[in-house]
């Protein structure tokens, strides 16, 4: 997930984010750990609730680059 275009394009599971709809964004499901067998990041510390909130807000506001 290097840039906005790759987030929108996604991969085998579809788009990683849906601008304006964080609740339906696959990335949010991954970082929140809804599926304990498929949690991101795979290595290192999990995102804090505050970090997830910021990510959700960015997606809900359209996931703009600026």
Short mmCIF file of N, CA and C in Angstrom, two decimals:
data_model
loop_
_atom_site.label_atom_id
_atom_site.label_comp_id
_atom_site.label_asym_id
_atom_site.label_seq_id
_atom_site.Cartn_x
_atom_site.Cartn_y
_atom_site.Cartn_z
N UNK A 1 0.84 -1.17 0.00
CA UNK A 1 0.00 0.00 0.00
C UNK A 1 0.89 1.23 0.00
N UNK A 2 1.37 1.55 -1.17
CA UNK A 2 2.33 2.64 -1.29
C UNK A 2 1.70 4.00 -1.52
N UNK A 3 0.52 4.02 -2.13
CA UNK A 3 -0.10 5.30 -2.45
C UNK A 3 -1.61 5.15 -2.57
N UNK A 4 -2.28 6.26 -2.74
CA UNK A 4 -3.75 6.27 -2.80
C UNK A 4 -4.27 5.40 -3.94
N UNK A 5 -3.60 5.45 -5.09
CA UNK A 5 -4.07 4.66 -6.24
C UNK A 5 -4.09 3.17 -5.93
N UNK A 6 -3.05 2.67 -5.24
CA UNK A 6 -3.03 1.25 -4.91
C UNK A 6 -4.08 0.90 -3.86
N UNK A 7 -4.37 1.84 -2.97
CA UNK A 7 -5.45 1.61 -2.00
C UNK A 7 -6.79 1.48 -2.70
N UNK A 8 -7.02 2.33 -3.68
CA UNK A 8 -8.29 2.31 -4.41
C UNK A 8 -8.41 1.10 -5.33
N UNK A 9 -7.30 0.73 -5.93
CA UNK A 9 -7.31 -0.42 -6.84
C UNK A 9 -7.44 -1.72 -6.07
N UNK A 10 -6.64 -1.85 -5.01
CA UNK A 10 -6.68 -3.05 -4.20
C UNK A 10 -6.05 -4.24 -4.88
N UNK A 11 -6.42 -5.41 -4.40
CA UNK A 11 -5.86 -6.66 -4.93
C UNK A 11 -6.95 -7.70 -5.08
N UNK A 12 -6.62 -8.92 -4.72
CA UNK A 12 -7.56 -10.03 -4.87
C UNK A 12 -8.84 -9.83 -4.06
N UNK A 13 -8.74 -9.09 -2.96
CA UNK A 13 -9.91 -8.86 -2.10
C UNK A 13 -10.67 -7.60 -2.48
N UNK A 14 -10.25 -6.93 -3.55
CA UNK A 14 -10.90 -5.70 -3.97
C UNK A 14 -10.20 -4.48 -3.42
N UNK A 15 -10.85 -3.32 -3.50
CA UNK A 15 -10.23 -2.09 -3.02
C UNK A 15 -9.95 -2.16 -1.52
N UNK A 16 -8.84 -1.59 -1.10
CA UNK A 16 -8.50 -1.59 0.32
C UNK A 16 -9.33 -0.55 1.07
N UNK A 17 -9.68 0.54 0.39
CA UNK A 17 -10.50 1.58 1.02
C UNK A 17 -11.63 1.98 0.08
N UNK A 18 -12.68 2.49 0.68
CA UNK A 18 -13.81 3.06 -0.04
C UNK A 18 -13.91 4.51 0.43
N UNK A 19 -13.38 5.47 -0.33
CA UNK A 19 -13.40 6.86 0.12
C UNK A 19 -14.81 7.28 0.55
N UNK A 20 -14.87 7.86 1.74
CA UNK A 20 -16.14 8.31 2.29
C UNK A 20 -16.87 7.24 3.08
N UNK A 21 -16.32 6.01 3.09
CA UNK A 21 -17.01 4.90 3.76
C UNK A 21 -16.02 4.02 4.52
N UNK A 22 -15.50 4.51 5.60
CA UNK A 22 -14.51 3.72 6.34
C UNK A 22 -15.11 2.43 6.89
N UNK A 23 -16.39 2.46 7.24
CA UNK A 23 -17.02 1.26 7.80
C UNK A 23 -17.01 0.10 6.81
N UNK A 24 -17.00 0.38 5.52
CA UNK A 24 -16.98 -0.67 4.51
C UNK A 24 -15.62 -0.91 3.90
N UNK A 25 -14.59 -0.28 4.46
CA UNK A 25 -13.25 -0.39 3.90
C UNK A 25 -12.52 -1.60 4.48
N UNK A 26 -11.99 -2.41 3.59
CA UNK A 26 -11.28 -3.63 3.97
C UNK A 26 -10.09 -3.32 4.87
N UNK A 27 -9.38 -2.24 4.61
CA UNK A 27 -8.23 -1.88 5.42
C UNK A 27 -8.61 -1.68 6.88
N UNK A 28 -9.75 -1.07 7.13
CA UNK A 28 -10.20 -0.85 8.50
C UNK A 28 -10.50 -2.19 9.17
N UNK A 29 -11.13 -3.09 8.47
CA UNK A 29 -11.39 -4.42 9.03
C UNK A 29 -10.08 -5.11 9.41
N UNK A 30 -9.06 -4.94 8.58
CA UNK A 30 -7.77 -5.57 8.85
C UNK A 30 -7.07 -4.97 10.06
N UNK A 31 -7.03 -3.64 10.14
CA UNK A 31 -6.31 -3.02 11.26
C UNK A 31 -7.08 -3.15 12.57
N UNK A 32 -8.40 -3.29 12.50
CA UNK A 32 -9.18 -3.48 13.73
C UNK A 32 -9.15 -4.92 14.20
N UNK A 33 -8.71 -5.83 13.34
CA UNK A 33 -8.57 -7.21 13.74
C UNK A 33 -9.87 -7.98 13.84
N UNK A 34 -10.82 -7.67 12.97
CA UNK A 34 -12.10 -8.39 12.98
C UNK A 34 -11.89 -9.89 12.75
N UNK A 35 -10.92 -10.24 11.92
CA UNK A 35 -10.55 -11.63 11.68
C UNK A 35 -9.18 -11.85 12.33
N UNK A 36 -9.12 -12.54 13.47
CA UNK A 36 -7.85 -12.68 14.18
C UNK A 36 -6.76 -13.39 13.37
N UNK A 37 -7.15 -14.10 12.33
CA UNK A 37 -6.17 -14.78 11.49
C UNK A 37 -5.64 -13.89 10.38
N UNK A 38 -6.21 -12.70 10.24
CA UNK A 38 -5.83 -11.79 9.16
C UNK A 38 -5.83 -10.36 9.69
N UNK A 39 -4.78 -10.02 10.44
CA UNK A 39 -4.67 -8.71 11.09
C UNK A 39 -3.47 -7.97 10.51
N UNK A 40 -3.64 -6.66 10.31
CA UNK A 40 -2.53 -5.84 9.84
C UNK A 40 -2.17 -4.83 10.93
N UNK A 41 -0.93 -4.47 11.04
CA UNK A 41 0.17 -4.99 10.26
C UNK A 41 0.54 -6.40 10.74
N UNK A 42 1.06 -7.19 9.82
CA UNK A 42 1.43 -8.57 10.14
C UNK A 42 2.63 -8.62 11.08
N UNK A 43 3.53 -7.67 10.93
CA UNK A 43 4.72 -7.59 11.80
C UNK A 43 4.67 -6.26 12.54
N UNK A 44 5.19 -6.26 13.74
CA UNK A 44 5.24 -5.03 14.50
C UNK A 44 3.98 -4.82 15.32
N UNK A 45 3.88 -3.65 15.89
CA UNK A 45 2.78 -3.31 16.77
C UNK A 45 1.50 -3.02 15.99
N UNK A 46 0.39 -3.39 16.58
CA UNK A 46 -0.90 -3.07 15.99
C UNK A 46 -1.17 -1.58 16.16
N UNK A 47 -2.04 -1.05 15.34
CA UNK A 47 -2.42 0.36 15.45
C UNK A 47 -3.21 0.57 16.73
N UNK A 48 -3.03 1.74 17.32
CA UNK A 48 -3.79 2.10 18.52
C UNK A 48 -5.20 2.53 18.10
N UNK A 49 -6.12 2.57 19.04
CA UNK A 49 -7.46 3.08 18.71
C UNK A 49 -7.42 4.50 18.14
N UNK A 50 -6.53 5.34 18.64
CA UNK A 50 -6.41 6.71 18.13
C UNK A 50 -5.94 6.68 16.67
N UNK A 51 -4.94 5.86 16.38
CA UNK A 51 -4.44 5.76 15.00
C UNK A 51 -5.52 5.23 14.06
N UNK A 52 -6.27 4.24 14.51
CA UNK A 52 -7.37 3.71 13.69
C UNK A 52 -8.42 4.79 13.48
N UNK A 53 -8.70 5.57 14.50
CA UNK A 53 -9.66 6.68 14.38
C UNK A 53 -9.21 7.70 13.35
N UNK A 54 -7.92 8.02 13.35
CA UNK A 54 -7.39 8.96 12.35
C UNK A 54 -7.50 8.39 10.94
N UNK A 55 -7.20 7.11 10.80
CA UNK A 55 -7.30 6.46 9.50
C UNK A 55 -8.75 6.45 9.02
N UNK A 56 -9.67 6.14 9.93
CA UNK A 56 -11.10 6.16 9.58
C UNK A 56 -11.55 7.55 9.15
N UNK A 57 -11.11 8.57 9.89
CA UNK A 57 -11.49 9.94 9.56
C UNK A 57 -10.96 10.33 8.19
N UNK A 58 -9.71 9.96 7.88
CA UNK A 58 -9.12 10.26 6.58
C UNK A 58 -9.93 9.60 5.46
N UNK A 59 -10.31 8.35 5.65
CA UNK A 59 -11.12 7.65 4.64
C UNK A 59 -12.48 8.30 4.53
N UNK A 60 -13.13 8.60 5.66
CA UNK A 60 -14.47 9.21 5.65
C UNK A 60 -14.47 10.58 4.98
N UNK A 61 -13.34 11.27 5.03
CA UNK A 61 -13.23 12.59 4.40
C UNK A 61 -12.80 12.49 2.95
N UNK A 62 -12.78 11.32 2.39
CA UNK A 62 -12.49 11.15 0.97
C UNK A 62 -11.10 10.65 0.66
N UNK A 63 -10.28 10.39 1.66
CA UNK A 63 -8.93 9.84 1.47
C UNK A 63 -8.12 10.67 0.47
N UNK A 64 -8.14 11.97 0.66
CA UNK A 64 -7.41 12.85 -0.24
C UNK A 64 -5.93 12.86 0.08
N UNK A 65 -5.11 13.18 -0.91
CA UNK A 65 -3.67 13.24 -0.74
C UNK A 65 -3.20 14.48 -0.02
N UNK A 66 -3.96 15.54 -0.03
CA UNK A 66 -3.49 16.79 0.54
C UNK A 66 -3.80 16.97 1.97
#
